[in-house]
């Protein structure tokens, strides 16, 4: 029952996976006089054989229909083909007429013609497959039974495979209970075939009948104990209600069938899910020993090794994947870039990231590549990488621009960073992230008016953005200006995010500026307890010093400096208060 390549109902049936097509017909455009769905039905005619029609007439009508298609008269082409198909009953004409009807979404006519084709050639697999496809599109599942049964009977050599494909054909049908009833009826004659019970189990699971699904899948295992698919389906059924039983189920099966690769893979992944990494590693090592060139084995081994920071294994297996026919080389190169970065081999990491083409990790790879170049002192080259990166969507270009601005900020080239953000804002004036980023850079340039303007815009766009309120309040407090307003802004931020260490720190700093040193210390100690950030430590040291607790201030600053020796704010505080 394997579907043969047939250019029939391509557009209408492709989504259902019923028919595969090697080629599509010319598009059926709407005519200037009427829509295709209003195409006239072929006039009733007394069926006659193709031989009884003059050859010239047949050729003329086919030529007329094809020219009509090319010129956009889809309704005329459909009418001509339908009339010729009904009169001639020629299989090739019928197939083309059904094809055109399918593209025109005239499924009623496609159904009529497909039935005629089956009546004309009752033993034709192509004809019956076409009718099956039309019935699936029309959601006439009850009418499918005799035709599916006939197709199964006609291809006994591939009975198991065809039974296994039943649910795949019907996957888009919304009424899963109706699908289950259909599968049960079609598989009834094959109770001694494991695939029949497997098909029922799949349909039952989709329909929510777990008891039937489990009963059927176990019967399939009894009939074919060495077949792995039923035990994997049973694991899926069991996991929904008793996840803890999945691992024992797979372990029992492997004790009887130790060479079951797919089940062992599933077990290894289940161990990972349970965080039993040593057990998972043992299973993967065995799989790797037995199937050293299987991408299904090598890939998860490499990823698990990467997750566990086993860089040697990760690198070896990832490079092995590049030698095998693994579908996603971009992903492998991206992970190799991560491995090299973890090894502090920046040059190799840059090279691997550079080999990542358009794919899911593409933007991340370019960002990492640029960051490593910048760290190596090649900021202009890093910017060039980001600027020349191809994008598929405007949001990706914005993200790359933000990365470029961040690299410039890290290099203290604040004016250039602001220029990059300003260019982005010209084409994205309502982008709150860009507005916020530009405010932070403007703060570094001491452009307070611009900081306030941008943060007010963010607040207008996102009234619940706590970080915008906090940033504006802190900007005022840091410059010892508009302190009452600064306190109101930070209080609003705290109301939105009461446990945010940086917002609590801002409140402490506002209180310090207002002269409430005791209140400031309470807030700063709370913030530092939540997050031992060097800038919070610097603020706390300054407040402690102001309270006359100089020794405690020095201790806090020294301890923080040991953890973050390169932090500018902390270094300034240490220098300010050292004896």
Short mmCIF file of N, CA and C in Angstrom, two decimals, residues 344-441:
data_model
loop_
_atom_site.label_atom_id
_atom_site.label_comp_id
_atom_site.label_asym_id
_atom_site.label_seq_id
_atom_site.Cartn_x
_atom_site.Cartn_y
_atom_site.Cartn_z
N UNK A 344 39.75 27.39 26.56
CA UNK A 344 40.50 28.65 26.44
C UNK A 344 41.29 28.73 25.14
N UNK A 345 40.87 27.95 24.15
CA UNK A 345 41.49 28.00 22.83
C UNK A 345 40.64 28.91 21.95
N UNK A 346 40.79 30.23 22.17
CA UNK A 346 39.92 31.20 21.51
C UNK A 346 40.06 31.16 19.99
N UNK A 347 41.26 30.97 19.49
CA UNK A 347 41.47 30.97 18.04
C UNK A 347 40.67 29.84 17.38
N UNK A 348 40.73 28.64 17.98
CA UNK A 348 39.97 27.51 17.42
C UNK A 348 38.48 27.75 17.57
N UNK A 349 38.06 28.32 18.70
CA UNK A 349 36.64 28.61 18.91
C UNK A 349 36.13 29.58 17.85
N UNK A 350 36.91 30.63 17.59
CA UNK A 350 36.53 31.61 16.56
C UNK A 350 36.38 30.92 15.21
N UNK A 351 37.28 30.00 14.90
CA UNK A 351 37.23 29.29 13.62
C UNK A 351 35.98 28.42 13.51
N UNK A 352 35.67 27.67 14.57
CA UNK A 352 34.47 26.81 14.52
C UNK A 352 33.20 27.65 14.46
N UNK A 353 33.11 28.71 15.26
CA UNK A 353 31.93 29.56 15.19
C UNK A 353 31.77 30.16 13.80
N UNK A 354 32.89 30.47 13.17
CA UNK A 354 32.84 31.03 11.82
C UNK A 354 32.34 30.06 10.77
N UNK A 355 32.39 28.76 11.06
CA UNK A 355 31.92 27.74 10.10
C UNK A 355 30.43 27.45 10.23
N UNK A 356 29.78 28.08 11.20
CA UNK A 356 28.34 27.86 11.39
C UNK A 356 27.59 28.69 10.35
N UNK A 357 26.83 28.01 9.49
CA UNK A 357 26.04 28.69 8.47
C UNK A 357 24.65 29.00 8.97
N UNK A 358 23.78 29.44 8.04
CA UNK A 358 22.41 29.80 8.40
C UNK A 358 21.71 28.60 9.03
N UNK A 359 21.35 28.74 10.28
CA UNK A 359 20.73 27.67 11.04
C UNK A 359 20.29 28.25 12.38
N UNK A 360 19.75 27.39 13.24
CA UNK A 360 19.26 27.88 14.53
C UNK A 360 20.36 28.53 15.37
N UNK A 361 21.58 27.95 15.46
CA UNK A 361 22.60 28.58 16.30
C UNK A 361 23.41 29.66 15.59
N UNK A 362 23.00 30.07 14.39
CA UNK A 362 23.80 30.97 13.57
C UNK A 362 24.10 32.29 14.29
N UNK A 363 23.06 32.95 14.80
CA UNK A 363 23.27 34.25 15.43
C UNK A 363 24.10 34.12 16.71
N UNK A 364 23.83 33.07 17.49
CA UNK A 364 24.63 32.86 18.70
C UNK A 364 26.10 32.65 18.34
N UNK A 365 26.33 31.89 17.28
CA UNK A 365 27.72 31.64 16.86
C UNK A 365 28.42 32.93 16.46
N UNK A 366 27.71 33.78 15.71
CA UNK A 366 28.32 35.04 15.30
C UNK A 366 28.58 35.95 16.50
N UNK A 367 27.66 35.95 17.45
CA UNK A 367 27.85 36.76 18.65
C UNK A 367 29.07 36.29 19.45
N UNK A 368 29.19 34.96 19.60
CA UNK A 368 30.34 34.42 20.34
C UNK A 368 31.64 34.70 19.60
N UNK A 369 31.60 34.56 18.29
CA UNK A 369 32.78 34.83 17.48
C UNK A 369 33.22 36.28 17.65
N UNK A 370 32.27 37.19 17.59
CA UNK A 370 32.59 38.61 17.74
C UNK A 370 33.12 38.92 19.13
N UNK A 371 32.52 38.33 20.15
CA UNK A 371 32.95 38.58 21.52
C UNK A 371 34.40 38.12 21.72
N UNK A 372 34.73 36.94 21.19
CA UNK A 372 36.09 36.43 21.34
C UNK A 372 37.10 37.29 20.58
N UNK A 373 36.70 37.77 19.41
CA UNK A 373 37.58 38.66 18.66
C UNK A 373 37.83 39.95 19.44
N UNK A 374 36.75 40.47 20.04
CA UNK A 374 36.90 41.71 20.81
C UNK A 374 37.82 41.49 22.01
N UNK A 375 37.67 40.36 22.68
CA UNK A 375 38.52 40.05 23.82
C UNK A 375 39.98 39.91 23.41
N UNK A 376 40.20 39.51 22.16
CA UNK A 376 41.56 39.37 21.65
C UNK A 376 42.13 40.69 21.14
N UNK A 377 41.38 41.77 21.37
CA UNK A 377 41.84 43.08 20.93
C UNK A 377 41.52 43.40 19.50
N UNK A 378 40.65 42.62 18.87
CA UNK A 378 40.30 42.84 17.47
C UNK A 378 38.86 43.35 17.37
N UNK A 379 38.62 44.49 18.04
CA UNK A 379 37.26 45.01 18.11
C UNK A 379 36.70 45.39 16.74
N UNK A 380 37.50 46.01 15.91
CA UNK A 380 37.00 46.40 14.58
C UNK A 380 36.63 45.17 13.75
N UNK A 381 37.43 44.11 13.87
CA UNK A 381 37.10 42.86 13.16
C UNK A 381 35.84 42.24 13.73
N UNK A 382 35.67 42.34 15.05
CA UNK A 382 34.47 41.82 15.70
C UNK A 382 33.23 42.56 15.21
N UNK A 383 33.35 43.88 15.11
CA UNK A 383 32.21 44.67 14.61
C UNK A 383 31.89 44.30 13.16
N UNK A 384 32.92 44.04 12.39
CA UNK A 384 32.71 43.66 10.98
C UNK A 384 31.95 42.34 10.88
N UNK A 385 32.28 41.39 11.76
CA UNK A 385 31.57 40.10 11.77
C UNK A 385 30.08 40.34 12.00
N UNK A 386 29.75 41.17 12.98
CA UNK A 386 28.34 41.42 13.31
C UNK A 386 27.65 42.18 12.20
N UNK A 387 28.33 43.16 11.62
CA UNK A 387 27.71 43.99 10.58
C UNK A 387 27.47 43.20 9.29
N UNK A 388 28.32 42.21 9.02
CA UNK A 388 28.20 41.45 7.77
C UNK A 388 27.38 40.16 7.92
N UNK A 389 26.86 39.92 9.12
CA UNK A 389 26.07 38.71 9.34
C UNK A 389 24.72 38.84 8.66
N UNK A 390 24.40 37.87 7.82
CA UNK A 390 23.10 37.88 7.13
C UNK A 390 21.99 37.62 8.11
N UNK A 391 20.86 38.28 7.93
CA UNK A 391 19.71 38.09 8.82
C UNK A 391 18.47 37.79 7.99
N UNK A 392 17.52 37.10 8.62
CA UNK A 392 16.27 36.75 7.95
C UNK A 392 15.12 37.64 8.42
N UNK A 393 15.33 38.39 9.51
CA UNK A 393 14.24 39.17 10.09
C UNK A 393 14.82 40.44 10.71
N UNK A 394 14.08 41.55 10.66
CA UNK A 394 14.58 42.80 11.25
C UNK A 394 14.98 42.68 12.71
N UNK A 395 14.28 41.84 13.47
CA UNK A 395 14.62 41.69 14.89
C UNK A 395 16.02 41.11 15.07
N UNK A 396 16.47 40.30 14.11
CA UNK A 396 17.81 39.75 14.20
C UNK A 396 18.86 40.84 13.97
N UNK A 397 18.56 41.76 13.06
CA UNK A 397 19.50 42.86 12.84
C UNK A 397 19.59 43.74 14.08
N UNK A 398 18.46 43.96 14.76
CA UNK A 398 18.46 44.73 16.00
C UNK A 398 19.32 44.03 17.05
N UNK A 399 19.15 42.71 17.18
CA UNK A 399 19.91 41.96 18.19
C UNK A 399 21.41 42.05 17.91
N UNK A 400 21.79 41.96 16.64
CA UNK A 400 23.21 42.07 16.29
C UNK A 400 23.74 43.47 16.58
N UNK A 401 22.92 44.47 16.31
CA UNK A 401 23.32 45.84 16.62
C UNK A 401 23.50 46.06 18.10
N UNK A 402 22.62 45.46 18.91
CA UNK A 402 22.77 45.56 20.36
C UNK A 402 24.06 44.89 20.81
N UNK A 403 24.41 43.77 20.19
CA UNK A 403 25.67 43.10 20.52
C UNK A 403 26.86 43.99 20.19
N UNK A 404 26.79 44.64 19.03
CA UNK A 404 27.87 45.54 18.64
C UNK A 404 28.02 46.69 19.63
N UNK A 405 26.88 47.25 20.04
CA UNK A 405 26.92 48.34 21.01
C UNK A 405 27.50 47.88 22.34
N UNK A 406 27.17 46.65 22.74
CA UNK A 406 27.70 46.13 24.00
C UNK A 406 29.22 45.96 23.94
N UNK A 407 29.72 45.49 22.80
CA UNK A 407 31.17 45.37 22.65
C UNK A 407 31.84 46.74 22.77
N UNK A 408 31.23 47.75 22.20
CA UNK A 408 31.78 49.10 22.28
C UNK A 408 31.71 49.64 23.72
N UNK A 409 30.62 49.33 24.42
CA UNK A 409 30.50 49.73 25.83
C UNK A 409 31.59 49.07 26.66
N UNK A 410 31.81 47.77 26.42
CA UNK A 410 32.84 47.07 27.18
C UNK A 410 34.22 47.67 26.93
N UNK A 411 34.41 48.22 25.72
CA UNK A 411 35.70 48.84 25.38
C UNK A 411 35.74 50.31 25.76
N UNK A 412 34.68 50.78 26.42
CA UNK A 412 34.57 52.18 26.87
C UNK A 412 34.52 53.16 25.70
N UNK A 413 34.09 52.68 24.55
CA UNK A 413 33.89 53.56 23.39
C UNK A 413 32.42 53.92 23.33
N UNK A 414 32.03 54.73 24.34
CA UNK A 414 30.61 54.99 24.58
C UNK A 414 29.97 55.81 23.47
N UNK A 415 30.67 56.78 22.94
CA UNK A 415 30.09 57.61 21.87
C UNK A 415 29.76 56.76 20.65
N UNK A 416 30.64 55.84 20.29
CA UNK A 416 30.38 54.96 19.15
C UNK A 416 29.23 54.01 19.44
N UNK A 417 29.18 53.53 20.67
CA UNK A 417 28.07 52.65 21.06
C UNK A 417 26.74 53.37 20.92
N UNK A 418 26.71 54.65 21.37
CA UNK A 418 25.47 55.41 21.25
C UNK A 418 25.11 55.65 19.79
N UNK A 419 26.10 55.88 18.93
CA UNK A 419 25.84 56.06 17.50
C UNK A 419 25.17 54.81 16.91
N UNK A 420 25.68 53.64 17.29
CA UNK A 420 25.09 52.38 16.78
C UNK A 420 23.63 52.28 17.20
N UNK A 421 23.36 52.57 18.46
CA UNK A 421 21.99 52.47 18.98
C UNK A 421 21.08 53.52 18.35
N UNK A 422 21.61 54.72 18.12
CA UNK A 422 20.80 55.78 17.49
C UNK A 422 20.39 55.37 16.08
N UNK A 423 21.31 54.76 15.34
CA UNK A 423 20.96 54.29 13.98
C UNK A 423 19.86 53.25 14.03
N UNK A 424 19.96 52.35 14.99
CA UNK A 424 18.91 51.33 15.13
C UNK A 424 17.58 51.95 15.51
N UNK A 425 17.61 52.96 16.35
CA UNK A 425 16.36 53.59 16.79
C UNK A 425 15.66 54.35 15.67
N UNK A 426 16.40 54.80 14.68
CA UNK A 426 15.78 55.50 13.56
C UNK A 426 14.80 54.60 12.82
N UNK A 427 15.15 53.31 12.71
CA UNK A 427 14.26 52.37 12.02
C UNK A 427 13.39 51.57 13.00
N UNK A 428 13.68 51.72 14.30
CA UNK A 428 12.89 51.01 15.32
C UNK A 428 12.61 51.96 16.49
N UNK A 429 11.85 53.05 16.22
CA UNK A 429 11.69 54.10 17.24
C UNK A 429 10.94 53.66 18.49
N UNK A 430 10.15 52.63 18.40
CA UNK A 430 9.37 52.19 19.55
C UNK A 430 9.94 50.97 20.25
N UNK A 431 11.19 50.66 19.99
CA UNK A 431 11.81 49.47 20.59
C UNK A 431 12.30 49.81 21.99
N UNK A 432 11.62 49.26 22.99
CA UNK A 432 11.92 49.59 24.39
C UNK A 432 13.33 49.15 24.79
N UNK A 433 13.79 48.02 24.28
CA UNK A 433 15.13 47.55 24.63
C UNK A 433 16.20 48.51 24.11
N UNK A 434 16.02 48.98 22.88
CA UNK A 434 16.99 49.93 22.33
C UNK A 434 16.97 51.24 23.09
N UNK A 435 15.78 51.69 23.46
CA UNK A 435 15.68 52.92 24.23
C UNK A 435 16.39 52.77 25.57
N UNK A 436 16.19 51.63 26.22
CA UNK A 436 16.82 51.38 27.52
C UNK A 436 18.34 51.32 27.38
N UNK A 437 18.81 50.58 26.37
CA UNK A 437 20.26 50.47 26.15
C UNK A 437 20.88 51.84 25.87
N UNK A 438 20.18 52.63 25.06
CA UNK A 438 20.73 53.95 24.73
C UNK A 438 20.78 54.83 25.97
N UNK A 439 19.83 54.68 26.89
CA UNK A 439 19.84 55.45 28.14
C UNK A 439 21.06 55.08 28.98
N UNK A 440 21.38 53.78 29.05
CA UNK A 440 22.54 53.35 29.84
C UNK A 440 23.84 53.91 29.27
N UNK A 441 23.94 53.93 27.94
CA UNK A 441 25.15 54.47 27.31
C UNK A 441 25.21 55.99 27.50
#
